[in-house]
Amino acid sequence: MSGEQSLAPRPHRPKSDKERKIGHRRVGEGGEITYKKIQTTTIMGSIQLGIQHTVGSLASKPRRDLLMMDFWELETISFPPEGSSMTPAHHYSEFKFKIYAPIAFRYFRDLFGIQPDDFMMSMCSAPLRELSNPGASGSIFYLTDDDEFIIKTVQHKEGEFLQKLLPGYYMNLNQNPRTLLPKFFGLYCYQCNSKNVRLVAMNNLLPSYVKMHLKYDLKGSTYKRKANKAERSKSSPTYKDLDFMEHHPNGLFLEAETYSALIKTIQRDCRVLESFKIMDYSLLVGIHNLDLAVKEKQEAAPKARSEGESDYEDAPEADQYMVQEREEQRTTALNRSRSINRQRLVAHSTAMESIQAESEPIDEEDDVPPGGIPARSEKGERLLLFIGIIDILQSYRLRKKLEHTWKSIIHDGDTVSVHRPSFYAQRFQDFMAKTVFKKIPSRKYTPSNIEGNTNTCFY
């Protein structure tokens, strides 16, 4: 009987193995995660050593004007385990760390007001957090402890493409730092055991201390744009275009000035992407439902109280103090998160700042997370939107042209995701302006609107 039980799961193992392997990312039987067969904790610690070294050494170099050759500069530093005259000793395998365009990226960080000391502290003062929900490509995502930056693994061709983009991208960001486009702050390559792991440092769009009740990756395409069963079963799934249209048949409602500022920003950003022949990008939309959050908080309070009373009413006084102290620590941590994000390291980094909206963000309420774009659902629920354009490192090369030709043969060519850049940009803008976001008449909000009737607007 025990033999039969041990044999029973075997037919399902290939499926299980497939689910545990996406691209170069693997999850072992014990739960350990590897990327290109290197433990992701090793990659994390090694890149922190590399970034600490490069930011520190760059700070000692005199500042000068940015030159075209700076975009193609490449520095390589070796990190032996025993340390060297330039690098500290460490407990990882020997590795090399490549830094692409260090001076150019220093200028990128300067554009957004990021000081070298702050960047180093953010990246290196505490262990990075690996996000458990990898991208479809199997990329690894690390989040800095202060919630400011994401470090993401990229493919060789994507890293190469970003290098080619840098001069024009810098020009555009210099002209207009308020944008929904990703903000790249570093491009690196970790080399170990003949393996290359390329990484980009960029801004974090979705603050981890804010619960995203819904999350969407939108392209303006309907061909196979529905989250699969595996994605929907996750604790925080990322839905797609068809899911959005099902969940929000009438779209999300914005105050008139906010709507105009958002659509104008999307149009301007699409023009930039089209000029670089970039396509297949998405709009990431995180939705924090304020009314639902209030309800969840109210429901959680009695439960927490009753559990606390039953567990600790007979506990020694010292234990009760420990419980109270833990509660105070959680409150302090939340307030610290809010404080950090009210004075963020990265200028123009919140969704509200990025679209240059003139309507005031509703950040003065204690329970309202800062930086989100105020909106309403069709039911009148108060929402905060955290948005940005992602996945821009796809150019319209031969592979994409062939992919579009094949897909258009078996499906309507105008609805597939992969399309020529000009058509893609126009379809993307139309979908956002007509299907996703809707305009409502402008009316300035008052505190009573926010606290009271959920059927009134913010404005």
Short mmCIF file of C-alpha atoms in Angstrom, two decimals:
data_model
loop_
_atom_site.label_atom_id
_atom_site.label_comp_id
_atom_site.label_asym_id
_atom_site.label_seq_id
_atom_site.Cartn_x
_atom_site.Cartn_y
_atom_site.Cartn_z
CA MET A 1 0.00 0.00 0.00
CA SER A 2 2.76 2.41 0.92
CA GLY A 3 4.50 1.47 -2.33
CA GLU A 4 1.39 2.36 -4.31
CA GLN A 5 1.10 5.68 -2.47
CA SER A 6 4.70 6.55 -3.24
CA LEU A 7 4.19 5.76 -6.91
CA ALA A 8 0.88 7.62 -7.25
CA PRO A 9 2.26 11.19 -7.63
CA ARG A 10 4.76 10.23 -10.32
CA PRO A 11 2.53 10.88 -13.36
CA HIS A 12 2.14 14.49 -12.16
CA ARG A 13 5.85 15.17 -11.66
CA PRO A 14 6.61 16.47 -15.17
CA LYS A 15 3.88 19.10 -14.74
CA SER A 16 5.22 20.01 -11.30
CA ASP A 17 8.76 20.30 -12.67
CA LYS A 18 7.54 22.55 -15.46
CA GLU A 19 5.76 24.84 -13.01
CA ARG A 20 8.95 25.13 -10.97
CA LYS A 21 11.06 26.16 -13.96
CA ILE A 22 10.52 29.45 -15.79
CA GLY A 23 13.33 30.58 -18.08
CA HIS A 24 16.58 30.47 -16.08
CA ARG A 25 14.73 30.52 -12.75
CA ARG A 26 14.44 27.22 -10.84
CA VAL A 27 12.77 26.33 -7.55
CA GLY A 28 14.28 23.22 -5.92
CA GLU A 29 12.44 20.62 -3.86
CA GLY A 30 13.50 22.36 -0.65
CA GLY A 31 12.25 25.72 -1.93
CA GLU A 32 15.70 27.14 -2.72
CA ILE A 33 15.65 29.42 -5.77
CA THR A 34 18.42 29.47 -8.36
CA TYR A 35 19.02 31.53 -11.49
CA LYS A 36 21.32 29.97 -14.09
CA LYS A 37 22.03 27.34 -11.38
CA ILE A 38 23.39 29.99 -8.98
CA GLN A 39 21.53 30.52 -5.70
CA THR A 40 19.67 33.82 -5.86
CA THR A 41 20.83 34.70 -2.32
CA THR A 42 24.43 34.44 -3.60
CA ILE A 43 23.61 36.70 -6.57
CA MET A 44 21.94 39.18 -4.22
CA GLY A 45 24.89 39.43 -1.81
CA SER A 46 27.43 39.60 -4.63
CA ILE A 47 25.70 42.41 -6.51
CA GLN A 48 25.40 44.41 -3.29
CA LEU A 49 29.19 44.13 -2.90
CA GLY A 50 29.61 45.19 -6.53
CA ILE A 51 27.27 48.19 -6.30
CA GLN A 52 28.85 49.32 -3.03
CA HIS A 53 32.27 49.28 -4.68
CA THR A 54 31.25 51.05 -7.90
CA VAL A 55 29.25 53.84 -6.21
CA GLY A 56 32.05 54.40 -3.70
CA SER A 57 34.80 54.53 -6.34
CA LEU A 58 32.70 56.77 -8.60
CA ALA A 59 32.21 59.28 -5.78
CA SER A 60 35.99 59.81 -5.67
CA LYS A 61 36.12 60.75 -9.36
CA PRO A 62 35.81 64.47 -10.18
CA ARG A 63 32.55 65.49 -11.82
CA ARG A 64 32.65 66.58 -15.46
CA ASP A 65 30.35 66.97 -18.45
CA LEU A 66 28.76 63.81 -19.84
CA LEU A 67 30.45 62.70 -23.08
CA MET A 68 29.19 60.35 -25.78
CA MET A 69 31.94 57.85 -24.98
CA ASP A 70 30.60 57.58 -21.42
CA PHE A 71 27.57 55.68 -22.70
CA TRP A 72 29.84 52.87 -23.96
CA GLU A 73 32.25 52.72 -21.00
CA LEU A 74 32.60 49.36 -19.26
CA GLU A 75 34.38 48.70 -15.97
CA THR A 76 35.19 45.23 -14.61
CA ILE A 77 36.29 44.44 -11.06
CA SER A 78 37.25 41.04 -9.61
CA PHE A 79 36.05 39.95 -6.17
CA PRO A 80 38.20 37.07 -4.82
CA PRO A 81 36.83 35.50 -1.59
CA GLU A 82 39.96 36.47 0.36
CA GLY A 83 39.60 40.10 -0.71
CA SER A 84 42.10 42.37 -2.46
CA SER A 85 43.56 45.85 -2.16
CA MET A 86 40.34 47.17 -3.73
CA THR A 87 37.66 44.73 -2.57
CA PRO A 88 36.59 43.25 0.78
CA ALA A 89 36.77 39.57 1.74
CA HIS A 90 33.48 37.67 1.38
CA HIS A 91 32.05 34.14 1.75
CA TYR A 92 30.81 33.74 -1.85
CA SER A 93 32.59 32.11 -4.81
CA GLU A 94 34.99 34.34 -6.72
CA PHE A 95 33.11 36.55 -9.15
CA LYS A 96 33.56 39.49 -11.51
CA PHE A 97 31.27 42.50 -11.55
CA LYS A 98 30.81 44.58 -14.70
CA ILE A 99 29.47 48.12 -14.56
CA TYR A 100 28.07 49.56 -17.78
CA ALA A 101 28.23 53.33 -18.42
CA PRO A 102 28.91 54.24 -14.75
CA ILE A 103 29.27 57.99 -15.38
CA ALA A 104 26.18 58.10 -17.63
CA PHE A 105 24.08 56.33 -14.99
CA ARG A 106 25.40 58.75 -12.36
CA TYR A 107 23.86 61.50 -14.50
CA PHE A 108 20.62 59.51 -14.71
CA ARG A 109 20.51 59.34 -10.90
CA ASP A 110 21.33 63.05 -10.68
CA LEU A 111 18.31 63.82 -12.90
CA PHE A 112 16.07 62.35 -10.20
CA GLY A 113 17.90 63.89 -7.27
CA ILE A 114 19.44 60.63 -6.00
CA GLN A 115 22.55 61.33 -3.93
CA PRO A 116 25.39 58.72 -4.12
CA ASP A 117 25.28 58.06 -0.36
CA ASP A 118 21.50 57.56 -0.43
CA PHE A 119 21.73 55.22 -3.43
CA MET A 120 24.41 53.12 -1.72
CA MET A 121 22.50 53.01 1.58
CA SER A 122 19.30 52.01 -0.19
CA MET A 123 21.00 49.27 -2.21
CA CYS A 124 23.48 47.91 0.31
CA SER A 125 22.60 48.70 3.94
CA ALA A 126 20.14 45.79 4.32
CA PRO A 127 19.52 42.48 2.52
CA LEU A 128 17.43 42.80 -0.62
CA ARG A 129 14.00 41.15 -0.68
CA GLU A 130 13.39 38.71 -3.51
CA LEU A 131 9.89 39.05 -4.91
CA SER A 132 8.12 35.70 -4.96
CA ASN A 133 6.05 36.43 -8.09
CA PRO A 134 8.51 36.21 -11.03
CA GLY A 135 7.79 37.59 -14.47
CA ALA A 136 6.61 35.38 -17.31
CA SER A 137 10.19 35.30 -18.62
CA GLY A 138 11.50 33.87 -15.34
CA SER A 139 13.32 37.05 -14.35
CA ILE A 140 14.44 37.50 -10.75
CA PHE A 141 13.23 40.67 -9.00
CA TYR A 142 14.90 42.09 -5.89
CA LEU A 143 13.40 44.96 -3.89
CA THR A 144 15.47 47.25 -1.66
CA ASP A 145 14.54 47.33 2.01
CA ASP A 146 13.34 50.96 1.82
CA ASP A 147 11.01 50.16 -1.10
CA GLU A 148 12.72 52.61 -3.48
CA PHE A 149 14.41 50.42 -6.10
CA ILE A 150 13.91 47.17 -8.01
CA ILE A 151 16.84 45.14 -9.35
CA LYS A 152 15.73 42.87 -12.19
CA THR A 153 17.60 40.27 -14.22
CA VAL A 154 17.50 40.89 -17.98
CA GLN A 155 18.49 38.87 -21.01
CA HIS A 156 21.66 39.59 -22.94
CA LYS A 157 19.80 41.21 -25.86
CA GLU A 158 17.77 43.41 -23.51
CA GLY A 159 20.92 44.64 -21.77
CA GLU A 160 22.50 45.29 -25.17
CA PHE A 161 19.40 47.18 -26.34
CA LEU A 162 19.36 49.35 -23.20
CA GLN A 163 22.98 50.33 -23.86
CA LYS A 164 22.06 51.47 -27.38
CA LEU A 165 19.09 53.40 -26.01
CA LEU A 166 21.02 55.31 -23.35
CA PRO A 167 22.05 58.47 -25.29
CA GLY A 168 18.56 59.11 -26.69
CA TYR A 169 16.88 58.00 -23.49
CA TYR A 170 19.02 60.42 -21.47
CA MET A 171 18.11 63.24 -23.85
CA ASN A 172 14.39 62.55 -23.39
CA LEU A 173 14.55 62.24 -19.60
CA ASN A 174 16.63 65.40 -19.41
CA GLN A 175 13.91 67.25 -21.33
CA ASN A 176 11.12 65.71 -19.29
CA PRO A 177 11.89 63.80 -16.08
CA ARG A 178 8.15 63.52 -15.35
CA THR A 179 7.27 60.37 -17.21
CA LEU A 180 5.61 56.97 -16.74
CA LEU A 181 8.55 55.31 -18.52
CA PRO A 182 10.86 53.16 -16.38
CA LYS A 183 13.72 55.03 -14.78
CA PHE A 184 16.95 53.04 -15.11
CA PHE A 185 19.64 53.80 -12.53
CA GLY A 186 22.27 51.16 -13.30
CA LEU A 187 23.17 48.28 -15.63
CA TYR A 188 25.41 45.52 -14.30
CA CYS A 189 26.68 42.03 -15.07
CA TYR A 190 27.56 39.45 -12.42
CA GLN A 191 29.96 36.78 -13.73
CA CYS A 192 30.56 33.53 -11.85
CA ASN A 193 31.44 30.00 -13.00
CA SER A 194 31.26 31.04 -16.68
CA LYS A 195 27.69 32.31 -16.15
CA ASN A 196 26.60 35.88 -16.89
CA VAL A 197 23.71 37.41 -14.95
CA ARG A 198 22.75 40.86 -16.26
CA LEU A 199 20.76 43.19 -14.04
CA VAL A 200 19.16 46.62 -14.19
CA ALA A 201 18.40 48.87 -11.22
CA MET A 202 15.18 50.83 -11.66
CA ASN A 203 12.41 52.63 -9.79
CA ASN A 204 9.83 50.63 -7.83
CA LEU A 205 6.26 51.27 -9.06
CA LEU A 206 4.20 49.37 -6.48
CA PRO A 207 4.98 50.21 -2.83
CA SER A 208 5.04 46.95 -0.87
CA TYR A 209 3.40 48.45 2.24
CA VAL A 210 0.28 49.33 0.21
CA LYS A 211 -2.05 46.41 -0.48
CA MET A 212 -2.86 46.12 -4.18
CA HIS A 213 -6.38 44.72 -4.30
CA LEU A 214 -6.09 44.29 -8.07
CA LYS A 215 -3.14 44.33 -10.46
CA TYR A 216 -3.13 44.48 -14.26
CA ASP A 217 -0.60 44.19 -17.09
CA LEU A 218 -2.29 45.99 -20.01
CA LYS A 219 -1.16 46.14 -23.64
CA GLY A 220 -4.32 47.11 -25.52
CA SER A 221 -4.43 43.68 -27.16
CA THR A 222 -7.12 41.01 -26.78
CA TYR A 223 -5.28 38.05 -28.31
CA LYS A 224 -4.55 35.60 -25.47
CA ARG A 225 -4.65 38.50 -23.03
CA LYS A 226 -6.27 36.68 -20.12
CA ALA A 227 -4.50 35.49 -16.95
CA ASN A 228 -4.13 31.71 -16.95
CA LYS A 229 -5.33 29.41 -14.18
CA ALA A 230 -1.91 29.25 -12.49
CA GLU A 231 -1.67 33.06 -12.38
CA ARG A 232 -5.21 33.48 -11.08
CA SER A 233 -4.51 31.02 -8.24
CA LYS A 234 -1.70 33.22 -6.85
CA SER A 235 -2.26 35.31 -3.73
CA SER A 236 -1.63 38.49 -5.72
CA PRO A 237 -2.30 37.66 -9.39
CA THR A 238 -1.50 39.96 -12.29
CA TYR A 239 -4.49 40.11 -14.61
CA LYS A 240 -4.51 41.10 -18.29
CA ASP A 241 -6.58 43.10 -20.78
CA LEU A 242 -9.56 40.75 -21.13
CA ASP A 243 -9.70 40.35 -17.34
CA PHE A 244 -9.75 44.13 -16.92
CA MET A 245 -12.62 44.51 -19.38
CA GLU A 246 -14.53 41.84 -17.46
CA HIS A 247 -13.79 43.35 -14.02
CA HIS A 248 -14.29 46.98 -15.07
CA PRO A 249 -16.63 47.03 -18.09
CA ASN A 250 -17.01 50.81 -17.76
CA GLY A 251 -13.37 51.52 -16.89
CA LEU A 252 -11.84 53.54 -14.04
CA PHE A 253 -13.07 57.09 -13.49
CA LEU A 254 -10.71 60.05 -13.05
CA GLU A 255 -11.31 63.72 -12.39
CA ALA A 256 -11.11 65.68 -15.67
CA GLU A 257 -7.76 67.40 -15.06
CA THR A 258 -6.17 64.16 -13.81
CA TYR A 259 -7.51 62.24 -16.81
CA SER A 260 -6.10 64.83 -19.25
CA ALA A 261 -2.70 64.88 -17.52
CA LEU A 262 -2.51 61.06 -17.53
CA ILE A 263 -3.48 60.62 -21.18
CA LYS A 264 -1.13 63.41 -22.24
CA THR A 265 1.73 61.70 -20.39
CA ILE A 266 0.91 58.32 -22.00
CA GLN A 267 0.82 59.93 -25.47
CA ARG A 268 4.15 61.67 -24.93
CA ASP A 269 5.78 58.49 -23.61
CA CYS A 270 4.43 56.42 -26.51
CA ARG A 271 5.89 58.95 -28.94
CA VAL A 272 9.32 58.42 -27.33
CA LEU A 273 8.98 54.62 -27.48
CA GLU A 274 7.83 54.72 -31.09
CA SER A 275 10.85 56.86 -32.03
CA PHE A 276 13.08 54.09 -30.63
CA LYS A 277 11.04 51.44 -32.50
CA ILE A 278 10.07 49.91 -29.14
CA MET A 279 6.93 47.82 -28.73
CA ASP A 280 5.25 45.09 -26.70
CA TYR A 281 5.42 47.28 -23.58
CA SER A 282 2.65 47.28 -20.97
CA LEU A 283 0.97 49.62 -18.54
CA LEU A 284 1.22 48.14 -15.05
CA VAL A 285 -1.79 49.23 -12.98
CA GLY A 286 -1.96 48.52 -9.25
CA ILE A 287 -5.29 49.36 -7.61
CA HIS A 288 -5.59 50.08 -3.91
CA ASN A 289 -9.26 50.16 -2.93
CA LEU A 290 -9.56 52.66 -0.05
CA ASP A 291 -13.09 51.66 0.91
CA LEU A 292 -12.23 47.96 0.89
CA ALA A 293 -9.09 48.68 2.96
CA VAL A 294 -11.21 50.46 5.61
CA LYS A 295 -13.62 47.50 5.70
CA GLU A 296 -10.73 45.01 6.01
CA LYS A 297 -9.25 47.06 8.84
CA GLN A 298 -12.56 47.15 10.71
CA GLU A 299 -13.06 43.39 10.29
CA ALA A 300 -9.51 42.61 11.40
CA ALA A 301 -9.65 44.72 14.59
CA PRO A 302 -12.21 42.65 16.59
CA LYS A 303 -10.54 39.42 15.50
CA ALA A 304 -7.11 40.66 16.59
CA ARG A 305 -8.58 41.90 19.90
CA SER A 306 -10.32 38.60 20.68
CA GLU A 307 -7.22 36.58 19.78
CA GLY A 308 -5.08 38.90 21.87
CA GLU A 309 -7.41 38.65 24.87
CA SER A 310 -7.66 34.87 24.75
CA ASP A 311 -3.93 34.39 24.28
CA TYR A 312 -2.63 36.99 26.66
CA GLU A 313 -5.20 37.90 29.32
CA ASP A 314 -3.66 35.29 31.64
CA ALA A 315 -0.11 35.91 30.50
CA PRO A 316 2.51 37.41 32.81
CA GLU A 317 2.80 41.18 32.73
CA ALA A 318 6.17 41.00 30.93
CA ASP A 319 4.60 38.98 28.09
CA GLN A 320 1.79 41.52 27.74
CA TYR A 321 4.37 44.26 27.44
CA MET A 322 6.09 42.24 24.70
CA VAL A 323 2.82 42.03 22.75
CA GLN A 324 2.26 45.76 23.15
CA GLU A 325 5.84 46.44 22.09
CA ARG A 326 5.42 44.33 18.94
CA GLU A 327 2.26 46.27 18.09
CA GLU A 328 4.11 49.57 18.63
CA GLN A 329 6.96 48.33 16.43
CA ARG A 330 4.50 47.52 13.62
CA THR A 331 2.96 50.99 13.94
CA THR A 332 6.40 52.60 13.97
CA ALA A 333 7.42 50.60 10.88
CA LEU A 334 4.27 51.71 9.02
CA ASN A 335 4.82 55.35 9.99
CA ARG A 336 8.46 55.03 8.92
CA SER A 337 7.35 53.69 5.53
CA ARG A 338 4.99 56.62 5.11
CA SER A 339 7.67 59.07 6.22
CA ILE A 340 10.19 57.61 3.78
CA ASN A 341 7.72 57.69 0.92
CA ARG A 342 6.59 61.26 1.63
CA GLN A 343 10.23 62.29 1.18
CA ARG A 344 11.26 59.74 -1.41
CA LEU A 345 14.84 59.44 -2.56
CA VAL A 346 13.72 59.47 -6.20
CA ALA A 347 12.19 62.73 -7.44
CA HIS A 348 9.09 62.54 -9.72
CA SER A 349 8.77 58.86 -8.81
CA THR A 350 5.16 58.52 -7.70
CA ALA A 351 2.33 58.03 -10.19
CA MET A 352 0.82 61.42 -9.28
CA GLU A 353 4.16 63.22 -9.78
CA SER A 354 4.84 61.38 -13.05
CA ILE A 355 1.72 62.66 -14.80
CA GLN A 356 2.17 66.28 -13.64
CA ALA A 357 -1.43 66.36 -12.43
CA GLU A 358 -2.58 69.70 -11.08
CA SER A 359 -5.32 68.24 -8.87
CA GLU A 360 -4.14 67.79 -5.31
CA PRO A 361 -3.25 64.25 -4.21
CA ILE A 362 -5.20 63.14 -1.13
CA ASP A 363 -2.18 62.44 1.05
CA GLU A 364 -3.29 64.33 4.15
CA GLU A 365 -5.57 61.60 5.50
CA ASP A 366 -3.84 59.23 7.96
CA ASP A 367 -5.06 56.06 6.25
CA VAL A 368 -4.38 57.19 2.69
CA PRO A 369 -1.05 55.97 1.21
CA PRO A 370 0.81 58.76 -0.61
CA GLY A 371 1.54 59.04 -4.32
CA GLY A 372 -1.36 57.17 -5.91
CA ILE A 373 -3.67 58.70 -8.50
CA PRO A 374 -7.19 59.16 -7.03
CA ALA A 375 -9.93 57.42 -9.01
CA ARG A 376 -13.37 55.81 -8.68
CA SER A 377 -14.77 52.45 -9.68
CA GLU A 378 -18.13 52.33 -11.44
CA LYS A 379 -19.62 51.41 -8.05
CA GLY A 380 -18.33 54.68 -6.60
CA GLU A 381 -15.53 53.05 -4.58
CA ARG A 382 -12.54 55.28 -3.80
CA LEU A 383 -9.40 53.98 -5.48
CA LEU A 384 -5.72 54.88 -5.64
CA LEU A 385 -3.89 53.90 -8.82
CA PHE A 386 -0.17 53.11 -8.92
CA ILE A 387 0.90 52.94 -12.55
CA GLY A 388 3.88 52.91 -14.90
CA ILE A 389 4.98 51.67 -18.31
CA ILE A 390 7.05 48.48 -18.10
CA ASP A 391 8.89 46.02 -20.39
CA ILE A 392 10.24 48.58 -22.84
CA LEU A 393 13.35 46.63 -23.84
CA GLN A 394 11.68 45.01 -26.86
CA SER A 395 12.55 46.38 -30.28
CA TYR A 396 10.71 45.52 -33.49
CA ARG A 397 13.31 43.19 -34.93
CA LEU A 398 12.98 40.35 -37.42
CA ARG A 399 11.86 37.85 -34.77
CA LYS A 400 8.97 40.11 -33.75
CA LYS A 401 8.03 40.77 -37.38
CA LEU A 402 7.87 37.03 -38.05
CA GLU A 403 5.93 36.49 -34.82
CA HIS A 404 3.35 39.08 -35.85
CA THR A 405 3.03 37.67 -39.37
CA TRP A 406 2.41 34.15 -38.02
CA LYS A 407 -0.09 35.30 -35.36
CA SER A 408 -1.98 37.48 -37.84
CA ILE A 409 -2.43 34.49 -40.16
CA ILE A 410 -4.29 32.55 -37.44
CA HIS A 411 -5.91 35.54 -35.71
CA ASP A 412 -6.99 39.11 -36.39
CA GLY A 413 -3.74 40.97 -37.05
CA ASP A 414 -4.96 44.16 -35.37
CA THR A 415 -5.59 42.47 -32.02
CA VAL A 416 -2.34 40.56 -31.48
CA SER A 417 0.15 41.89 -28.96
CA VAL A 418 3.21 42.02 -31.20
CA HIS A 419 2.75 44.70 -33.85
CA ARG A 420 4.74 47.36 -35.67
CA PRO A 421 5.73 50.18 -33.27
CA SER A 422 3.53 52.94 -34.75
CA PHE A 423 0.38 50.81 -34.75
CA TYR A 424 1.21 49.39 -31.33
CA ALA A 425 1.62 52.89 -29.84
CA GLN A 426 -1.68 54.14 -31.28
CA ARG A 427 -3.64 51.07 -30.18
CA PHE A 428 -2.07 51.29 -26.71
CA GLN A 429 -3.06 54.97 -26.35
CA ASP A 430 -6.60 54.37 -27.62
CA PHE A 431 -7.14 51.47 -25.23
CA MET A 432 -5.96 53.50 -22.22
CA ALA A 433 -7.91 56.64 -23.19
CA LYS A 434 -11.19 54.94 -24.14
CA THR A 435 -11.39 51.61 -22.30
CA VAL A 436 -9.24 51.77 -19.15
CA PHE A 437 -9.60 55.39 -18.02
CA LYS A 438 -12.75 57.53 -18.19
CA LYS A 439 -13.25 61.21 -17.46
CA ILE A 440 -15.80 62.53 -14.98
CA PRO A 441 -16.74 66.21 -14.43
CA SER A 442 -14.29 68.09 -12.24
CA ARG A 443 -15.41 69.10 -8.77
CA LYS A 444 -12.89 69.89 -6.03
CA TYR A 445 -13.04 67.45 -3.15
CA THR A 446 -13.64 68.31 0.48
CA PRO A 447 -12.70 66.28 3.57
CA SER A 448 -16.37 65.38 4.05
CA ASN A 449 -16.43 63.87 0.54
CA ILE A 450 -13.54 61.60 1.42
CA GLU A 451 -14.71 60.50 4.86
CA GLY A 452 -18.39 60.27 4.18
CA ASN A 453 -20.48 59.37 1.17
CA THR A 454 -18.74 56.82 -1.03
CA ASN A 455 -20.85 57.94 -3.98
CA THR A 456 -19.29 61.40 -4.04
CA CYS A 457 -16.04 62.19 -5.83
CA PHE A 458 -12.69 63.16 -4.35
CA TYR A 459 -12.91 66.42 -6.13
#
